[in-house]
PDB file of C-alpha atoms in Angstrom:
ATOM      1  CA  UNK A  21      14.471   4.943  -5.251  1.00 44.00           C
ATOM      2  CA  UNK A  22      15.405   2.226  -2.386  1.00 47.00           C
ATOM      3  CA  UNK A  23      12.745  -0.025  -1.831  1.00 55.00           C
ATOM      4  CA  UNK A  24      12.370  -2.259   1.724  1.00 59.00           C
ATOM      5  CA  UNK A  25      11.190  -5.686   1.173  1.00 67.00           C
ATOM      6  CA  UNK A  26       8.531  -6.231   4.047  1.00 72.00           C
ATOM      7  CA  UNK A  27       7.901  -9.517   4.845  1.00 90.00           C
ATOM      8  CA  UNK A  28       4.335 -10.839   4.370  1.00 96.00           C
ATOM      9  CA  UNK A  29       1.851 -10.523   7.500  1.00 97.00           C
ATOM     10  CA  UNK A  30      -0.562 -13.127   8.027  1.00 98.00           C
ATOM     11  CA  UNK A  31      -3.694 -10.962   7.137  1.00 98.00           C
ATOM     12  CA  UNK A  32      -1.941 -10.161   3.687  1.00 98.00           C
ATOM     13  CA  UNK A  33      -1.392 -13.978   3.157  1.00 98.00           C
ATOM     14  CA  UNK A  34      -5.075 -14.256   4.307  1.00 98.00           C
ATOM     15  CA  UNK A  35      -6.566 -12.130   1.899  1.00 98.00           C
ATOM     16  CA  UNK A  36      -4.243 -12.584  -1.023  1.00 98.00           C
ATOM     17  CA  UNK A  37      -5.528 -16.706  -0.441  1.00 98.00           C
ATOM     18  CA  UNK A  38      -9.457 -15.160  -0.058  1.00 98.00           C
ATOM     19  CA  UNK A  39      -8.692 -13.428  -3.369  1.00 98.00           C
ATOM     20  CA  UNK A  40      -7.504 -16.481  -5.200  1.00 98.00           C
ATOM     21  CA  UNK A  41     -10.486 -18.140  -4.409  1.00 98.00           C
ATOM     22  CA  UNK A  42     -12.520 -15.096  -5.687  1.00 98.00           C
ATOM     23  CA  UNK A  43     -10.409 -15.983  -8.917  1.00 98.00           C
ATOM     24  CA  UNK A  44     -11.365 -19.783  -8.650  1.00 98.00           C
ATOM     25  CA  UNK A  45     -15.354 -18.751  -8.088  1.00 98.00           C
ATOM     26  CA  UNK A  46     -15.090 -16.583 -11.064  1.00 98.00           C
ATOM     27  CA  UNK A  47     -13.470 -19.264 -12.873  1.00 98.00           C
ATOM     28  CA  UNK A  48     -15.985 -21.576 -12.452  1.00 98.00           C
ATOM     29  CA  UNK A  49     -19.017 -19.603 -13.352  1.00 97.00           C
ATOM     30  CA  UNK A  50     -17.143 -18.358 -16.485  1.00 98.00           C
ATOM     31  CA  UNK A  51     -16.488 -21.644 -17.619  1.00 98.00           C
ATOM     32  CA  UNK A  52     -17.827 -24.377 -15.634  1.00 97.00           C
ATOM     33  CA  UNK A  53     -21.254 -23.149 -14.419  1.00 95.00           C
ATOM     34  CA  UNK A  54     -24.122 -24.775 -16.197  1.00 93.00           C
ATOM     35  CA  UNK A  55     -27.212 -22.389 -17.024  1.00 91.00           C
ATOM     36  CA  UNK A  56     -29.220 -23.890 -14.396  1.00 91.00           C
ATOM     37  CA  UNK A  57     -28.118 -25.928 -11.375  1.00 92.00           C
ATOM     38  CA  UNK A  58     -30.579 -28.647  -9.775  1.00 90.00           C
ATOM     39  CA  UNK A  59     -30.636 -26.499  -7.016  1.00 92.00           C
ATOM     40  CA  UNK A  60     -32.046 -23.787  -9.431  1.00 91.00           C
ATOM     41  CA  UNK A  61     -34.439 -26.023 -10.591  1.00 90.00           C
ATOM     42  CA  UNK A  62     -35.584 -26.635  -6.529  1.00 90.00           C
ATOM     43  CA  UNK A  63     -36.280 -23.372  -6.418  1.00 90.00           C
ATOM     44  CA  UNK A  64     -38.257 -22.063  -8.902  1.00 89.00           C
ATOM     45  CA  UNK A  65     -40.308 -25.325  -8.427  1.00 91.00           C
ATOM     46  CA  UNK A  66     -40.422 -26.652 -12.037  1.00 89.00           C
ATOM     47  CA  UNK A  67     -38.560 -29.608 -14.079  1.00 86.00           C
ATOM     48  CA  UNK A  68     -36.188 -28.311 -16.469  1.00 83.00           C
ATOM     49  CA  UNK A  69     -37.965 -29.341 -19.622  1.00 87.00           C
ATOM     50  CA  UNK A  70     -41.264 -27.096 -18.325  1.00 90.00           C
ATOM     51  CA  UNK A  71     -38.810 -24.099 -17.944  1.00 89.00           C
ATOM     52  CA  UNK A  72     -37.729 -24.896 -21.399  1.00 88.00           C
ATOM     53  CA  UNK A  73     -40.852 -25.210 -22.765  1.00 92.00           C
ATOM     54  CA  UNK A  74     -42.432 -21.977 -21.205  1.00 92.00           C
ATOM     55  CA  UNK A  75     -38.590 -19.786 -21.901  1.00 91.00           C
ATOM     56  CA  UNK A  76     -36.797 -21.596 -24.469  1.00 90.00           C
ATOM     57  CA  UNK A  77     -34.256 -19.012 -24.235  1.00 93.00           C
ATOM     58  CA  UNK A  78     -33.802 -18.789 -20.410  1.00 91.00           C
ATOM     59  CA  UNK A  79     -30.918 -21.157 -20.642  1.00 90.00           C
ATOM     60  CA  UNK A  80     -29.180 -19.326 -23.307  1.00 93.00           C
ATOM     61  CA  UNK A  81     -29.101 -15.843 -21.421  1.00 94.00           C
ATOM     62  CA  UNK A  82     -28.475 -17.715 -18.226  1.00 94.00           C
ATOM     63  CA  UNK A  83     -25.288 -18.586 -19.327  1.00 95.00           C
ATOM     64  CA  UNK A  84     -24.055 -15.353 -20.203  1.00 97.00           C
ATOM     65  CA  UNK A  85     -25.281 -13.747 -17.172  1.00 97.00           C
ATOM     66  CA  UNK A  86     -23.236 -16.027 -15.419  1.00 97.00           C
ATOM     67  CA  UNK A  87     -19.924 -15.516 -17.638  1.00 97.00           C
ATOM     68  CA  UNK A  88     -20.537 -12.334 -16.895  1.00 98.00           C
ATOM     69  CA  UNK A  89     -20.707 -12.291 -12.880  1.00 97.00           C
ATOM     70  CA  UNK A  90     -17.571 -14.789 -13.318  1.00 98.00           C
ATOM     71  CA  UNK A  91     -15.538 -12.067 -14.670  1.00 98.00           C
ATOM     72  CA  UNK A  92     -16.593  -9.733 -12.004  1.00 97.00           C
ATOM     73  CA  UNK A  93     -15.502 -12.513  -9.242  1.00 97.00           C
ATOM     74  CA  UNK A  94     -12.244 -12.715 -11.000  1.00 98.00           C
ATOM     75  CA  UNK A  95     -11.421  -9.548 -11.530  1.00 98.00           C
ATOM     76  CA  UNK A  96     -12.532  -8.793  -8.272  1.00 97.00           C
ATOM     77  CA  UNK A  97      -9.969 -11.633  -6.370  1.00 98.00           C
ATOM     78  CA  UNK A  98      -7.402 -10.254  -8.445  1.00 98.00           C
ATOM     79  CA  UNK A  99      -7.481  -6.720  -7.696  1.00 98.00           C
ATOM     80  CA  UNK A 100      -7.663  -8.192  -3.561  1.00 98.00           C
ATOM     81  CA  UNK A 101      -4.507  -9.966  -4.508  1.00 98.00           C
ATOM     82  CA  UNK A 102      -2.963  -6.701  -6.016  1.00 98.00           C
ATOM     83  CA  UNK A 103      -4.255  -4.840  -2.345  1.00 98.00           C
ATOM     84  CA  UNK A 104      -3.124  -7.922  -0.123  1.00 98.00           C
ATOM     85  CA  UNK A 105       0.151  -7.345  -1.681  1.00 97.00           C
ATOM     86  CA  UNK A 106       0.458  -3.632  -1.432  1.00 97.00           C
ATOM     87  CA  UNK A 107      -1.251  -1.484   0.810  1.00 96.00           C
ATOM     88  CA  UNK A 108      -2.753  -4.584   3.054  1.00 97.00           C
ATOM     89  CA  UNK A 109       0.171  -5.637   3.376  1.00 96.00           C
ATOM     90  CA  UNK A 110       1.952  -2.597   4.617  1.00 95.00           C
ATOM     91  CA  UNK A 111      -1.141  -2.399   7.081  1.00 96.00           C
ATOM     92  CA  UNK A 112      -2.299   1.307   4.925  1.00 96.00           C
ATOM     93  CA  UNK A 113      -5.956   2.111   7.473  1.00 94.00           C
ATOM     94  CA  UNK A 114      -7.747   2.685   4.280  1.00 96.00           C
ATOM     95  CA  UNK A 115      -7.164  -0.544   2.784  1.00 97.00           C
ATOM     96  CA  UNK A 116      -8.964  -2.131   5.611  1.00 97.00           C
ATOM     97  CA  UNK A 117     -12.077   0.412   4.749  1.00 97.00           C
ATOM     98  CA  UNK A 118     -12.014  -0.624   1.109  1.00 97.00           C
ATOM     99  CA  UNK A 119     -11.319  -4.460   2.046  1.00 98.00           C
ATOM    100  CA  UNK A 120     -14.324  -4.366   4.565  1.00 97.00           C
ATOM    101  CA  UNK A 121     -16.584  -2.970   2.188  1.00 97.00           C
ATOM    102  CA  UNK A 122     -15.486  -5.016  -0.947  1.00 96.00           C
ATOM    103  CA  UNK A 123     -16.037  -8.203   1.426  1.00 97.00           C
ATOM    104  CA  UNK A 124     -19.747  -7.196   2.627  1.00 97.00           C
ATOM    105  CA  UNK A 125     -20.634  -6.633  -0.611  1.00 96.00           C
ATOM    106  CA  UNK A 126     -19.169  -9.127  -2.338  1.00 95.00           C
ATOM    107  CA  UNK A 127     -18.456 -12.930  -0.782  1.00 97.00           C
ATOM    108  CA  UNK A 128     -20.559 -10.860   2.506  1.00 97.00           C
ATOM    109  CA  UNK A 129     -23.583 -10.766   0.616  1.00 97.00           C
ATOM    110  CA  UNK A 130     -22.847 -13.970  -1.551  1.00 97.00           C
ATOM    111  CA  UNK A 131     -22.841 -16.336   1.444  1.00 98.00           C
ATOM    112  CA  UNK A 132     -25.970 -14.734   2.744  1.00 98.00           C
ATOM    113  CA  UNK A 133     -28.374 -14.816  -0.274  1.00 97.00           C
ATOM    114  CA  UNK A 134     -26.769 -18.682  -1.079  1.00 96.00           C
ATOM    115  CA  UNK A 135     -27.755 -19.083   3.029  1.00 97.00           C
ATOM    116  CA  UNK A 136     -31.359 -17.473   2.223  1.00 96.00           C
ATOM    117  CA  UNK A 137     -32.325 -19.958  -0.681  1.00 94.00           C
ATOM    118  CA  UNK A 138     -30.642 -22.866   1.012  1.00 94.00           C
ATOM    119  CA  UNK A 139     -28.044 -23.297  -1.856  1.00 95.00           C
ATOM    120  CA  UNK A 140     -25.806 -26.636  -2.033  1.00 95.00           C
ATOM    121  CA  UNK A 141     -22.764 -24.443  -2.345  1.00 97.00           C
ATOM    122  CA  UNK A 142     -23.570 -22.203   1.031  1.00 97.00           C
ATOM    123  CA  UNK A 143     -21.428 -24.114   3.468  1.00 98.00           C
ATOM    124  CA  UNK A 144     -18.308 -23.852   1.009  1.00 97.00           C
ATOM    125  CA  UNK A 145     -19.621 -19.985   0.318  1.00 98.00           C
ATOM    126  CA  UNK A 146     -19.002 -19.372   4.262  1.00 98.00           C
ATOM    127  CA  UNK A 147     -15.391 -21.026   4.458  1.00 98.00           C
ATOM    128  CA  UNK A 148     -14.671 -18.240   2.210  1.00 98.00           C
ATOM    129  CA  UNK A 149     -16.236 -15.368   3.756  1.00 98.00           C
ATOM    130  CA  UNK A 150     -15.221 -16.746   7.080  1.00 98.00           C
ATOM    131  CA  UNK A 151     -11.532 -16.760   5.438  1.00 98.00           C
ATOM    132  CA  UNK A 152     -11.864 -13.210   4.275  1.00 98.00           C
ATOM    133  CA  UNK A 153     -13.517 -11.900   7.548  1.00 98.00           C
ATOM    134  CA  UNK A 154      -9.941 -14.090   9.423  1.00 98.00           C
ATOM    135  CA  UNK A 155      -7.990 -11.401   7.268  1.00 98.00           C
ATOM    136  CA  UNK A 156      -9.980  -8.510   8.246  1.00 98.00           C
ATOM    137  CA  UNK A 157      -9.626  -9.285  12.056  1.00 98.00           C
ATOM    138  CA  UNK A 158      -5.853 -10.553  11.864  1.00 98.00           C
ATOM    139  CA  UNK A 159      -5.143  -6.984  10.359  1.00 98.00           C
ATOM    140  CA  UNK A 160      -6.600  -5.215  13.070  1.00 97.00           C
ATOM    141  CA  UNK A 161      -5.142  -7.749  15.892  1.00 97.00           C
ATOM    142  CA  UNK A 162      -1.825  -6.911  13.199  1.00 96.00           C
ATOM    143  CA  UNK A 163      -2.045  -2.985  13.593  1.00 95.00           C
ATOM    144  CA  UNK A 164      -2.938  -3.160  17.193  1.00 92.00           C
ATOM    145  CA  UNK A 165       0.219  -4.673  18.272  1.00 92.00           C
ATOM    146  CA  UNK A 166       2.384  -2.986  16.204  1.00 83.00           C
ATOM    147  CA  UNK A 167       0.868   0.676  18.415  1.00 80.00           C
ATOM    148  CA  UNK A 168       1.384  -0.954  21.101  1.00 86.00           C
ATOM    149  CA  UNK A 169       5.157  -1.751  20.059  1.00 82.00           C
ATOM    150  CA  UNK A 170       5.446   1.981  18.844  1.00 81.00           C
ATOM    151  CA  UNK A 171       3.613   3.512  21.218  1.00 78.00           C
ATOM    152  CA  UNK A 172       1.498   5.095  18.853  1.00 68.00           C
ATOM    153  CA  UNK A 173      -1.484   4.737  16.799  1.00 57.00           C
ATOM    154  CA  UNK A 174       0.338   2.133  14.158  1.00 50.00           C
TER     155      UNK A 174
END
């Protein structure tokens, strides 16, 4: 089986960068995230050592809850690394439904609920949605030109 090297478009280069960075977010709550940010700490409108004292455990599961969602980030940029690279790239109509979905739930909903609770980490949370929502519209812009090239539907 003869297989044709495609070059990379710019959406595929888009998202495969978006899904690094979902590798880098997961990385960091895996192993860099402490249990409880200040920001945390602003918003449930207590010091630290009264959460401790009222759930001297909090911390503990805390932690894990966030190793957890870290592996979920990361596992989730790589498999949008594995699509940018496969059926992104080759501009497959479905991959755009499962990106577009994936995104609104994922960095979508992220950036809005970090947005909601006026998180220290929103504005960086939005450079990487906006980045992911670039991909999304440069493969449509992508697919549009290449009907209109073909004279077809793409």
């Amino acid at each position: 089986m003869t297989q044709h090297r495609r070059a990379w478009p710019l959406s595929a280069i888009l998202l495969a960068v978006f899904g690094v960075a979902l590798v880098c977010i997961g990385a960091f709550f895996m192993f860099l995230r402490p249990p409880l940010l200040p920001e945390d700490m602003r918003f449930i409108g207590m010091s630290l050592g009264q959460l401790q004292a009222e759930q001297p455990r909090m911390a503990s599961w805390l932690l894990r809850v966030f190793q957890v969602l870290g592996g979920y980030a990361s596992a989730t940029g790589l498999l949008t690394v594995t699509v940018a690279a496969t059926s992104f790239r080759r501009h497959e109509r479905m991959a755009l439904v499962g990106v577009l979905a994936g995104g609104v739930a994922s960095i979508g909903w992220m950036a809005i609920v970090n947005f909601s609770i006026g998180s220290d980490f929103r504005w960086a949370l939005l450079a990487v949605a906006v980045l992911w929502a670039a991909s999304v519209c440069t493969f449509m812009v992508e697919i549009s030109q290449a009907a209109v090239r073909t004279g077809g539907t793409g």
